[in-house]
PDB file of C-alpha atoms in Angstrom:
ATOM      1  CA  LYS A   1       0.000   0.000   0.000  1.00 69.00           C
ATOM      2  CA  ALA A   2       1.118   3.529  -0.606  1.00 82.00           C
ATOM      3  CA  GLY A   3       1.985   5.482   2.492  1.00 94.00           C
ATOM      4  CA  VAL A   4       0.634   8.761   3.762  1.00 97.00           C
ATOM      5  CA  THR A   5       1.287  11.575   1.329  1.00 97.00           C
ATOM      6  CA  GLN A   6       1.413  15.265   2.077  1.00 98.00           C
ATOM      7  CA  THR A   7       1.459  18.215  -0.263  1.00 97.00           C
ATOM      8  CA  PRO A   8       3.194  20.504  -0.680  1.00 97.00           C
ATOM      9  CA  ARG A   9       6.446  19.368   0.896  1.00 97.00           C
ATOM     10  CA  TYR A  10       7.829  22.872   1.293  1.00 97.00           C
ATOM     11  CA  LEU A  11       6.105  26.205   1.508  1.00 96.00           C
ATOM     12  CA  ILE A  12       7.156  29.805   2.100  1.00 98.00           C
ATOM     13  CA  LYS A  13       4.577  32.377   3.168  1.00 98.00           C
ATOM     14  CA  THR A  14       4.618  35.844   4.674  1.00 98.00           C
ATOM     15  CA  ARG A  15       3.015  37.024   7.885  1.00 98.00           C
ATOM     16  CA  GLY A  16      -0.713  37.601   7.611  1.00 97.00           C
ATOM     17  CA  GLN A  17      -1.237  35.187   4.766  1.00 98.00           C
ATOM     18  CA  GLN A  18      -3.128  31.956   5.050  1.00 98.00           C
ATOM     19  CA  VAL A  19      -2.065  28.471   4.012  1.00 98.00           C
ATOM     20  CA  THR A  20      -3.743  25.156   3.249  1.00 98.00           C
ATOM     21  CA  LEU A  21      -1.932  21.847   3.603  1.00 98.00           C
ATOM     22  CA  SER A  22      -3.178  18.548   2.231  1.00 98.00           C
ATOM     23  CA  CYS A  23      -2.897  14.975   3.449  1.00 98.00           C
ATOM     24  CA  SER A  24      -3.903  11.726   1.765  1.00 98.00           C
ATOM     25  CA  PRO A  25      -4.086   8.817   4.209  1.00 97.00           C
ATOM     26  CA  ILE A  26      -3.202   5.207   3.599  1.00 96.00           C
ATOM     27  CA  SER A  27      -5.931   3.526   1.587  1.00 95.00           C
ATOM     28  CA  GLY A  28      -8.649   2.249   3.893  1.00 92.00           C
ATOM     29  CA  HIS A  29      -7.650   4.441   6.809  1.00 92.00           C
ATOM     30  CA  ARG A  30     -10.445   6.646   8.094  1.00 92.00           C
ATOM     31  CA  SER A  31      -8.678   8.617  10.807  1.00 91.00           C
ATOM     32  CA  VAL A  32      -6.323  11.487  10.072  1.00 94.00           C
ATOM     33  CA  SER A  33      -4.377  13.387  12.717  1.00 93.00           C
ATOM     34  CA  TRP A  34      -2.310  16.525  12.355  1.00 96.00           C
ATOM     35  CA  TYR A  35       0.751  17.499  14.374  1.00 96.00           C
ATOM     36  CA  GLN A  36       3.016  20.523  14.502  1.00 97.00           C
ATOM     37  CA  GLN A  37       6.719  20.074  15.175  1.00 96.00           C
ATOM     38  CA  THR A  38       8.999  22.942  16.166  1.00 95.00           C
ATOM     39  CA  PRO A  39      12.467  22.883  17.732  1.00 89.00           C
ATOM     40  CA  GLY A  40      11.178  24.568  20.865  1.00 88.00           C
ATOM     41  CA  GLN A  41       7.922  22.719  21.479  1.00 89.00           C
ATOM     42  CA  GLY A  42       8.572  19.365  19.853  1.00 90.00           C
ATOM     43  CA  LEU A  43       5.747  17.335  18.350  1.00 92.00           C
ATOM     44  CA  GLN A  44       2.356  18.702  19.352  1.00 93.00           C
ATOM     45  CA  PHE A  45      -1.053  17.365  18.468  1.00 92.00           C
ATOM     46  CA  LEU A  46      -3.333  19.696  16.501  1.00 94.00           C
ATOM     47  CA  PHE A  47      -6.502  17.729  15.746  1.00 91.00           C
ATOM     48  CA  GLU A  48      -7.881  14.431  14.545  1.00 91.00           C
ATOM     49  CA  TYR A  49     -10.622  13.699  12.052  1.00 92.00           C
ATOM     50  CA  PHE A  50     -12.620  10.530  11.631  1.00 90.00           C
ATOM     51  CA  SER A  51     -15.403  10.077   9.097  1.00 89.00           C
ATOM     52  CA  GLU A  52     -15.388  13.793   8.277  1.00 93.00           C
ATOM     53  CA  THR A  53     -15.853  14.800  11.936  1.00 92.00           C
ATOM     54  CA  GLN A  54     -13.320  16.348  14.254  1.00 91.00           C
ATOM     55  CA  ARG A  55     -12.964  13.797  17.003  1.00 85.00           C
ATOM     56  CA  ASN A  56     -10.176  15.333  19.081  1.00 84.00           C
ATOM     57  CA  LYS A  57      -8.470  18.706  19.287  1.00 88.00           C
ATOM     58  CA  GLY A  58      -5.237  19.940  20.779  1.00 90.00           C
ATOM     59  CA  ASN A  59      -4.513  23.263  22.420  1.00 90.00           C
ATOM     60  CA  PHE A  60      -4.036  25.512  19.429  1.00 94.00           C
ATOM     61  CA  PRO A  61      -5.733  28.824  18.579  1.00 95.00           C
ATOM     62  CA  GLY A  62      -8.700  29.005  16.257  1.00 95.00           C
ATOM     63  CA  ARG A  63      -6.443  30.142  13.413  1.00 97.00           C
ATOM     64  CA  PHE A  64      -5.683  26.460  12.970  1.00 97.00           C
ATOM     65  CA  SER A  65      -8.525  24.520  11.427  1.00 97.00           C
ATOM     66  CA  GLY A  66      -9.023  21.410   9.407  1.00 97.00           C
ATOM     67  CA  ARG A  67     -11.500  19.275   7.588  1.00 97.00           C
ATOM     68  CA  GLN A  68     -11.835  15.810   6.187  1.00 97.00           C
ATOM     69  CA  PHE A  69     -13.505  14.766   2.984  1.00 97.00           C
ATOM     70  CA  SER A  70     -15.615  11.707   2.261  1.00 96.00           C
ATOM     71  CA  ASN A  71     -12.601   9.934   0.746  1.00 95.00           C
ATOM     72  CA  SER A  72     -10.738  10.486   4.066  1.00 95.00           C
ATOM     73  CA  ARG A  73      -8.351  13.009   2.571  1.00 97.00           C
ATOM     74  CA  SER A  74      -7.775  15.897   4.927  1.00 98.00           C
ATOM     75  CA  GLU A  75      -6.723  19.505   4.767  1.00 98.00           C
ATOM     76  CA  MET A  76      -5.556  21.851   7.445  1.00 98.00           C
ATOM     77  CA  ASN A  77      -5.659  25.596   7.198  1.00 98.00           C
ATOM     78  CA  VAL A  78      -3.769  28.249   9.090  1.00 98.00           C
ATOM     79  CA  SER A  79      -5.039  31.785   8.761  1.00 96.00           C
ATOM     80  CA  THR A  80      -3.259  35.038   9.571  1.00 97.00           C
ATOM     81  CA  LEU A  81       0.137  33.397   9.668  1.00 98.00           C
ATOM     82  CA  GLU A  82       2.624  34.379  12.357  1.00 97.00           C
ATOM     83  CA  LEU A  83       6.370  33.876  12.405  1.00 97.00           C
ATOM     84  CA  GLY A  84       5.916  31.257  15.126  1.00 96.00           C
ATOM     85  CA  ASP A  85       3.868  29.111  12.783  1.00 97.00           C
ATOM     86  CA  SER A  86       7.043  28.133  10.983  1.00 97.00           C
ATOM     87  CA  ALA A  87       7.217  24.402  11.581  1.00 97.00           C
ATOM     88  CA  LEU A  88       7.068  20.912  10.164  1.00 97.00           C
ATOM     89  CA  TYR A  89       3.418  19.919   9.872  1.00 98.00           C
ATOM     90  CA  LEU A  90       2.863  16.200  10.033  1.00 97.00           C
ATOM     91  CA  CYS A  91      -0.140  14.164   9.094  1.00 97.00           C
ATOM     92  CA  ALA A  92      -0.764  10.642  10.380  1.00 95.00           C
ATOM     93  CA  SER A  93      -3.412   8.122   9.458  1.00 94.00           C
ATOM     94  CA  SER A  94      -4.822   5.115  11.243  1.00 90.00           C
ATOM     95  CA  PRO A  95      -7.588   2.666  10.469  1.00 86.00           C
ATOM     96  CA  GLY A  96      -9.844   4.290  13.062  1.00 76.00           C
ATOM     97  CA  ARG A  97     -10.793   0.931  14.508  1.00 65.00           C
ATOM     98  CA  GLU A  98      -9.303  -0.638  17.647  1.00 58.00           C
ATOM     99  CA  GLN A  99      -5.793  -0.825  16.269  1.00 52.00           C
ATOM    100  CA  GLU A 100      -4.760   2.779  16.670  1.00 74.00           C
ATOM    101  CA  THR A 101      -1.205   2.680  15.387  1.00 87.00           C
ATOM    102  CA  GLN A 102      -0.651   5.915  13.477  1.00 91.00           C
ATOM    103  CA  TYR A 103       1.427   6.065  10.337  1.00 93.00           C
ATOM    104  CA  PHE A 104       3.021   9.379   9.542  1.00 96.00           C
ATOM    105  CA  GLY A 105       3.617  11.162   6.288  1.00 97.00           C
ATOM    106  CA  PRO A 106       6.832  12.993   5.380  1.00 97.00           C
ATOM    107  CA  GLY A 107       5.470  16.350   6.510  1.00 97.00           C
ATOM    108  CA  THR A 108       5.133  19.816   5.041  1.00 97.00           C
ATOM    109  CA  ARG A 109       7.796  22.291   6.052  1.00 97.00           C
ATOM    110  CA  LEU A 110       6.303  25.770   6.351  1.00 98.00           C
ATOM    111  CA  LEU A 111       8.448  28.857   6.626  1.00 98.00           C
ATOM    112  CA  VAL A 112       6.752  32.127   7.519  1.00 98.00           C
ATOM    113  CA  LEU A 113       8.727  35.276   6.725  1.00 97.00           C
TER     114      LEU A 113
ATOM    115  CA  ASP B   1       2.367  16.056  29.571  1.00 50.00           C
ATOM    116  CA  ALA B   2       4.096  12.951  28.300  1.00 56.00           C
ATOM    117  CA  LYS B   3       3.587   9.924  30.531  1.00 85.00           C
ATOM    118  CA  THR B   4       7.036   8.518  29.825  1.00 93.00           C
ATOM    119  CA  THR B   5      10.625   9.367  30.686  1.00 94.00           C
ATOM    120  CA  GLN B   6      13.567   8.493  28.479  1.00 96.00           C
ATOM    121  CA  PRO B   7      17.269   9.327  28.530  1.00 97.00           C
ATOM    122  CA  THR B   8      18.067  12.395  26.477  1.00 97.00           C
ATOM    123  CA  SER B   9      20.737  10.714  24.397  1.00 97.00           C
ATOM    124  CA  MET B  10      22.593   7.454  23.908  1.00 98.00           C
ATOM    125  CA  ASP B  11      25.447   6.169  21.797  1.00 97.00           C
ATOM    126  CA  CYS B  12      25.798   2.719  20.314  1.00 96.00           C
ATOM    127  CA  ALA B  13      28.551   1.106  18.271  1.00 97.00           C
ATOM    128  CA  GLU B  14      27.602  -0.041  14.803  1.00 97.00           C
ATOM    129  CA  GLY B  15      26.766  -3.743  14.765  1.00 97.00           C
ATOM    130  CA  ARG B  16      26.038  -3.878  18.464  1.00 97.00           C
ATOM    131  CA  ALA B  17      22.613  -4.084  20.065  1.00 97.00           C
ATOM    132  CA  ALA B  18      21.025  -0.773  21.014  1.00 98.00           C
ATOM    133  CA  ASN B  19      18.944  -0.954  24.170  1.00 98.00           C
ATOM    134  CA  LEU B  20      16.689   2.066  24.678  1.00 98.00           C
ATOM    135  CA  PRO B  21      14.936   2.267  28.049  1.00 97.00           C
ATOM    136  CA  CYS B  22      11.630   3.915  28.834  1.00 97.00           C
ATOM    137  CA  ASN B  23       9.975   4.508  32.173  1.00 96.00           C
ATOM    138  CA  HIS B  24       6.182   4.605  32.331  1.00 94.00           C
ATOM    139  CA  SER B  25       5.473   4.073  36.011  1.00 93.00           C
ATOM    140  CA  THR B  26       1.909   5.468  35.845  1.00 90.00           C
ATOM    141  CA  ILE B  27       0.770   3.308  32.958  1.00 90.00           C
ATOM    142  CA  SER B  28      -2.835   2.108  33.132  1.00 86.00           C
ATOM    143  CA  GLY B  29      -3.984  -1.417  32.484  1.00 86.00           C
ATOM    144  CA  ASN B  30      -5.456  -0.598  29.095  1.00 83.00           C
ATOM    145  CA  GLU B  31      -2.522   1.453  27.826  1.00 87.00           C
ATOM    146  CA  TYR B  32      -0.182   0.145  25.194  1.00 90.00           C
ATOM    147  CA  VAL B  33       3.489   1.065  24.856  1.00 93.00           C
ATOM    148  CA  TYR B  34       4.340   2.386  21.394  1.00 94.00           C
ATOM    149  CA  TRP B  35       7.737   3.156  19.932  1.00 96.00           C
ATOM    150  CA  TYR B  36       8.367   5.475  17.026  1.00 97.00           C
ATOM    151  CA  ARG B  37      11.542   6.942  15.635  1.00 97.00           C
ATOM    152  CA  GLN B  38      12.242  10.058  13.646  1.00 97.00           C
ATOM    153  CA  ILE B  39      15.185  10.417  11.373  1.00 95.00           C
ATOM    154  CA  HIS B  40      16.177  14.021  10.862  1.00 87.00           C
ATOM    155  CA  SER B  41      13.340  16.115   9.422  1.00 82.00           C
ATOM    156  CA  GLN B  42      11.336  13.101   8.288  1.00 92.00           C
ATOM    157  CA  GLY B  43       7.967  11.944   9.609  1.00 95.00           C
ATOM    158  CA  PRO B  44       8.027   9.619  12.633  1.00 96.00           C
ATOM    159  CA  GLN B  45       8.254   5.957  11.711  1.00 96.00           C
ATOM    160  CA  TYR B  46       6.283   3.337  13.626  1.00 95.00           C
ATOM    161  CA  ILE B  47       8.517   0.637  15.105  1.00 97.00           C
ATOM    162  CA  ILE B  48       6.581  -1.608  17.454  1.00 96.00           C
ATOM    163  CA  HIS B  49       3.998  -1.652  20.221  1.00 94.00           C
ATOM    164  CA  GLY B  50       2.914  -3.978  23.001  1.00 94.00           C
ATOM    165  CA  LEU B  51       0.652  -4.368  25.996  1.00 92.00           C
ATOM    166  CA  LYS B  52       2.347  -6.743  28.420  1.00 91.00           C
ATOM    167  CA  ASN B  53       4.004  -9.513  26.451  1.00 87.00           C
ATOM    168  CA  ASN B  54       7.338  -9.087  24.773  1.00 94.00           C
ATOM    169  CA  GLU B  55       7.018  -8.348  21.078  1.00 96.00           C
ATOM    170  CA  THR B  56       9.357  -8.780  18.124  1.00 97.00           C
ATOM    171  CA  ASN B  57       9.138  -7.734  14.517  1.00 96.00           C
ATOM    172  CA  GLU B  58      11.565  -7.264  11.663  1.00 95.00           C
ATOM    173  CA  MET B  59      12.788  -3.963  13.061  1.00 95.00           C
ATOM    174  CA  ALA B  60      13.096  -4.449  16.800  1.00 97.00           C
ATOM    175  CA  SER B  61      12.124  -6.215  19.992  1.00 98.00           C
ATOM    176  CA  LEU B  62      10.122  -4.712  22.822  1.00 98.00           C
ATOM    177  CA  ILE B  63      10.662  -5.995  26.337  1.00 97.00           C
ATOM    178  CA  ILE B  64       8.066  -4.906  28.913  1.00 96.00           C
ATOM    179  CA  THR B  65       8.682  -5.570  32.594  1.00 96.00           C
ATOM    180  CA  GLU B  66       6.202  -7.730  34.451  1.00 95.00           C
ATOM    181  CA  ASP B  67       4.840  -4.756  36.416  1.00 94.00           C
ATOM    182  CA  ARG B  68       4.625  -2.794  33.117  1.00 94.00           C
ATOM    183  CA  LYS B  69       6.309   0.220  34.654  1.00 94.00           C
ATOM    184  CA  SER B  70       9.176   0.209  32.201  1.00 96.00           C
ATOM    185  CA  SER B  71      10.172  -1.186  28.859  1.00 97.00           C
ATOM    186  CA  THR B  72      13.198  -1.521  26.605  1.00 98.00           C
ATOM    187  CA  LEU B  73      13.368  -1.245  22.855  1.00 98.00           C
ATOM    188  CA  ILE B  74      16.107  -3.406  21.401  1.00 98.00           C
ATOM    189  CA  LEU B  75      17.628  -2.881  17.968  1.00 98.00           C
ATOM    190  CA  PRO B  76      19.612  -6.125  17.660  1.00 96.00           C
ATOM    191  CA  HIS B  77      22.309  -5.000  15.216  1.00 95.00           C
ATOM    192  CA  ALA B  78      22.383  -1.235  15.014  1.00 97.00           C
ATOM    193  CA  THR B  79      23.460   0.398  11.761  1.00 97.00           C
ATOM    194  CA  LEU B  80      24.316   3.998  10.963  1.00 97.00           C
ATOM    195  CA  ARG B  81      20.812   4.361   9.481  1.00 95.00           C
ATOM    196  CA  ASP B  82      19.338   3.728  12.925  1.00 97.00           C
ATOM    197  CA  THR B  83      20.635   7.107  14.103  1.00 97.00           C
ATOM    198  CA  ALA B  84      17.430   8.926  15.026  1.00 97.00           C
ATOM    199  CA  VAL B  85      15.269  10.237  17.855  1.00 97.00           C
ATOM    200  CA  TYR B  86      13.313   7.412  19.453  1.00 98.00           C
ATOM    201  CA  TYR B  87       9.984   8.122  21.126  1.00 96.00           C
ATOM    202  CA  CYS B  88       8.294   5.927  23.700  1.00 96.00           C
ATOM    203  CA  ILE B  89       4.561   6.651  24.062  1.00 92.00           C
ATOM    204  CA  VAL B  90       1.806   5.120  26.148  1.00 89.00           C
ATOM    205  CA  ARG B  91      -1.698   5.256  24.777  1.00 84.00           C
ATOM    206  CA  ALA B  92      -4.944   3.502  25.507  1.00 74.00           C
ATOM    207  CA  ARG B  93      -6.504   1.242  22.944  1.00 64.00           C
ATOM    208  CA  ASP B  94     -10.077   2.103  22.019  1.00 56.00           C
ATOM    209  CA  ASN B  95      -9.663   5.579  23.469  1.00 55.00           C
ATOM    210  CA  TYR B  96     -10.549   7.601  20.444  1.00 57.00           C
ATOM    211  CA  GLY B  97     -10.389  10.817  22.422  1.00 57.00           C
ATOM    212  CA  GLN B  98      -6.719  10.420  23.222  1.00 63.00           C
ATOM    213  CA  ASN B  99      -4.004  11.538  20.902  1.00 74.00           C
ATOM    214  CA  PHE B 100      -0.377  10.449  20.823  1.00 82.00           C
ATOM    215  CA  VAL B 101       1.673  12.575  23.220  1.00 84.00           C
ATOM    216  CA  PHE B 102       5.285  12.785  22.140  1.00 88.00           C
ATOM    217  CA  GLY B 103       7.949  13.655  24.688  1.00 88.00           C
ATOM    218  CA  PRO B 104      11.470  14.760  23.761  1.00 91.00           C
ATOM    219  CA  GLY B 105      12.564  11.164  23.109  1.00 95.00           C
ATOM    220  CA  THR B 106      16.048   9.671  23.115  1.00 97.00           C
ATOM    221  CA  ARG B 107      18.552  10.769  20.509  1.00 97.00           C
ATOM    222  CA  LEU B 108      20.402   7.603  19.499  1.00 98.00           C
ATOM    223  CA  SER B 109      23.707   8.021  17.734  1.00 98.00           C
ATOM    224  CA  VAL B 110      25.117   4.907  16.102  1.00 97.00           C
ATOM    225  CA  LEU B 111      28.869   5.308  15.814  1.00 97.00           C
ATOM    226  CA  PRO B 112      31.085   3.615  13.206  1.00 95.00           C
TER     227      PRO B 112
END
């Protein structure tokens, strides 16, 4: 099976702009989680979607949002970008059943100038 | 907060076994121990997980103490490509409201 794919892999934006990142889960997986990784804070959970519904949410401001489509693909959006939003954004998928092992994609590296 | 504690860093000679410890003294009965690793700037890679029995797969072995308060990930013959940050995570099965909480992990350096 193909792994989790994320697009784009690299992105440069300026403060105040917004950005949309995309994630395609492993075929058959219905749960998609998003994480932010920065040198200072490490890997932090953003939110999780299952069957197009947000099932869990981390402690991030409302500028961070996401959605999931009927084919389980997911997008996350960050509005009004700040310098501190520069990070590696990781997507992970899992079947959504009892076996909750998450499989991560390669990430999208976002640089905010 | 992460429910596990791991050494900040470890070194291992190439070809030797790498033994990475993890303390999870507050683990609950329904929580699994998961191990992931992250090679520089890549997405975390799943390695192995277990509940109470020792587990082995093509990548590693997981040894969980009888009281489940600690575990050890064993890479039997470490190679330079095993240099990475290794994360030990405890997480309940069937708890859809709980996300993976990553701590700082252990930075393993495999030396030639």
